[in-house]
Amino acid sequence: GNDDYTQPGNLFRLMSAAQRAQLFANIAEAMDNVPERIKARQLAHFYRADPAYARGVAEKLALDIKPIAALARLSLSELIDSTSEENYAGQQVAARPAAAGA
């Protein structure tokens, strides 16, 4: 497709499980000190490429995927506005409870 998400999504789906795990770990490490609102914004982009891509990184960052999925449905301008410093308060996606058995 002629968009920003088809090609990255296709590449992601070609990766093996081990390659995906390494990708998730690398991205999460690089985003460690990034403000949560920027993490949420970037995860929305990953979600548009492939929801499993966003879920994998979100899990490594201990972020809840549900608010990310909602952000992914916004237009680009709405996404940027929703994750601005002024508007992001109250949309926290951190502090996801650990999954049972995790």
Coordinates of C-alpha atoms in Angstrom, one line a residue:
G1 CA 0.0 0.0 0.0
N2 CA 1.0 3.6 -0.5
D3 CA 1.2 4.5 3.2
D4 CA 3.8 4.7 6.0
Y5 CA 2.7 1.4 7.7
T6 CA 2.3 -1.4 5.1
Q7 CA 6.0 -1.9 4.4
P8 CA 7.2 -1.9 8.0
G9 CA 4.3 -4.2 8.9
N10 CA 5.3 -6.6 6.1
L11 CA 8.9 -6.6 7.2
F12 CA 7.9 -7.3 10.8
R13 CA 5.8 -10.3 9.7
L14 CA 8.8 -11.7 7.8
M15 CA 10.8 -11.8 11.0
S16 CA 11.3 -15.0 13.0
A17 CA 10.2 -15.1 16.6
A18 CA 13.8 -14.6 17.7
Q19 CA 14.3 -11.6 15.4
R20 CA 11.0 -10.1 16.8
A21 CA 12.2 -10.7 20.4
Q22 CA 15.5 -8.9 19.6
L23 CA 13.6 -6.0 17.9
F24 CA 11.4 -5.6 21.0
A25 CA 14.3 -5.6 23.4
N26 CA 16.4 -3.2 21.3
I27 CA 13.5 -0.7 20.9
A28 CA 12.5 -0.9 24.6
E29 CA 16.1 -0.3 25.6
A30 CA 16.5 2.7 23.3
M31 CA 13.2 4.1 24.6
D32 CA 14.0 3.6 28.3
N33 CA 14.4 7.3 29.2
V34 CA 11.9 8.6 26.7
P35 CA 8.8 10.4 28.2
E36 CA 5.8 8.1 28.4
R37 CA 3.7 10.3 26.1
I38 CA 6.4 9.8 23.3
K39 CA 6.5 6.1 24.0
A40 CA 2.7 6.0 23.6
R41 CA 2.9 8.0 20.3
Q42 CA 5.5 5.7 18.9
L43 CA 3.7 2.6 19.9
A44 CA 0.6 3.8 18.1
H45 CA 2.7 4.0 14.9
F46 CA 4.0 0.4 15.6
Y47 CA 0.4 -0.7 16.1
R48 CA -0.6 0.7 12.7
A49 CA 2.2 -1.4 11.1
D50 CA 1.1 -4.5 13.1
P51 CA -0.6 -4.8 16.4
A52 CA 1.8 -7.6 17.5
Y53 CA 4.7 -5.2 16.9
A54 CA 3.2 -2.7 19.4
R55 CA 2.2 -5.4 21.8
G56 CA 5.8 -6.8 21.9
V57 CA 7.4 -3.4 22.6
A58 CA 4.7 -2.4 25.0
E59 CA 5.2 -5.6 27.0
K60 CA 9.0 -4.9 27.3
L61 CA 8.2 -1.3 28.4
A62 CA 5.5 -2.5 30.9
L63 CA 2.9 -0.4 29.1
D64 CA -0.8 -1.2 28.6
I65 CA -1.7 -1.9 25.0
K66 CA -5.4 -0.9 25.3
P67 CA -4.8 2.9 25.3
I68 CA -2.2 2.5 22.5
A69 CA -4.8 0.7 20.3
A70 CA -7.1 3.7 20.9
L71 CA -4.4 6.2 20.0
A72 CA -3.6 4.2 16.8
R73 CA -7.1 4.9 15.5
L74 CA -6.5 8.7 15.6
S75 CA -5.4 10.7 12.6
L76 CA -1.7 11.8 12.7
S77 CA -2.6 15.3 13.9
E78 CA -5.0 13.9 16.6
L79 CA -2.3 11.5 17.7
I80 CA 0.3 14.3 18.0
D81 CA -2.3 16.5 19.9
S82 CA -3.3 13.7 22.2
T83 CA 0.3 13.0 23.2
S84 CA 1.4 16.6 23.6
E85 CA 2.7 17.6 27.0
E86 CA -0.4 19.7 27.6
N87 CA -3.0 17.0 26.7
Y88 CA -1.3 13.7 27.7
A89 CA -1.9 14.0 31.5
G90 CA -4.5 11.5 32.7
Q91 CA -3.9 9.1 29.8
Q92 CA -1.2 7.2 31.6
V93 CA -0.4 3.8 30.1
A94 CA 2.3 2.8 32.6
A95 CA 1.9 0.7 35.8
R96 CA 0.3 -2.2 34.0
P97 CA -0.2 -4.9 36.6
A98 CA 2.0 -7.9 35.9
A99 CA 0.3 -10.8 34.2
A100 CA -0.4 -13.8 36.3
G101 CA 2.5 -16.2 36.0
A102 CA 4.8 -13.5 34.6

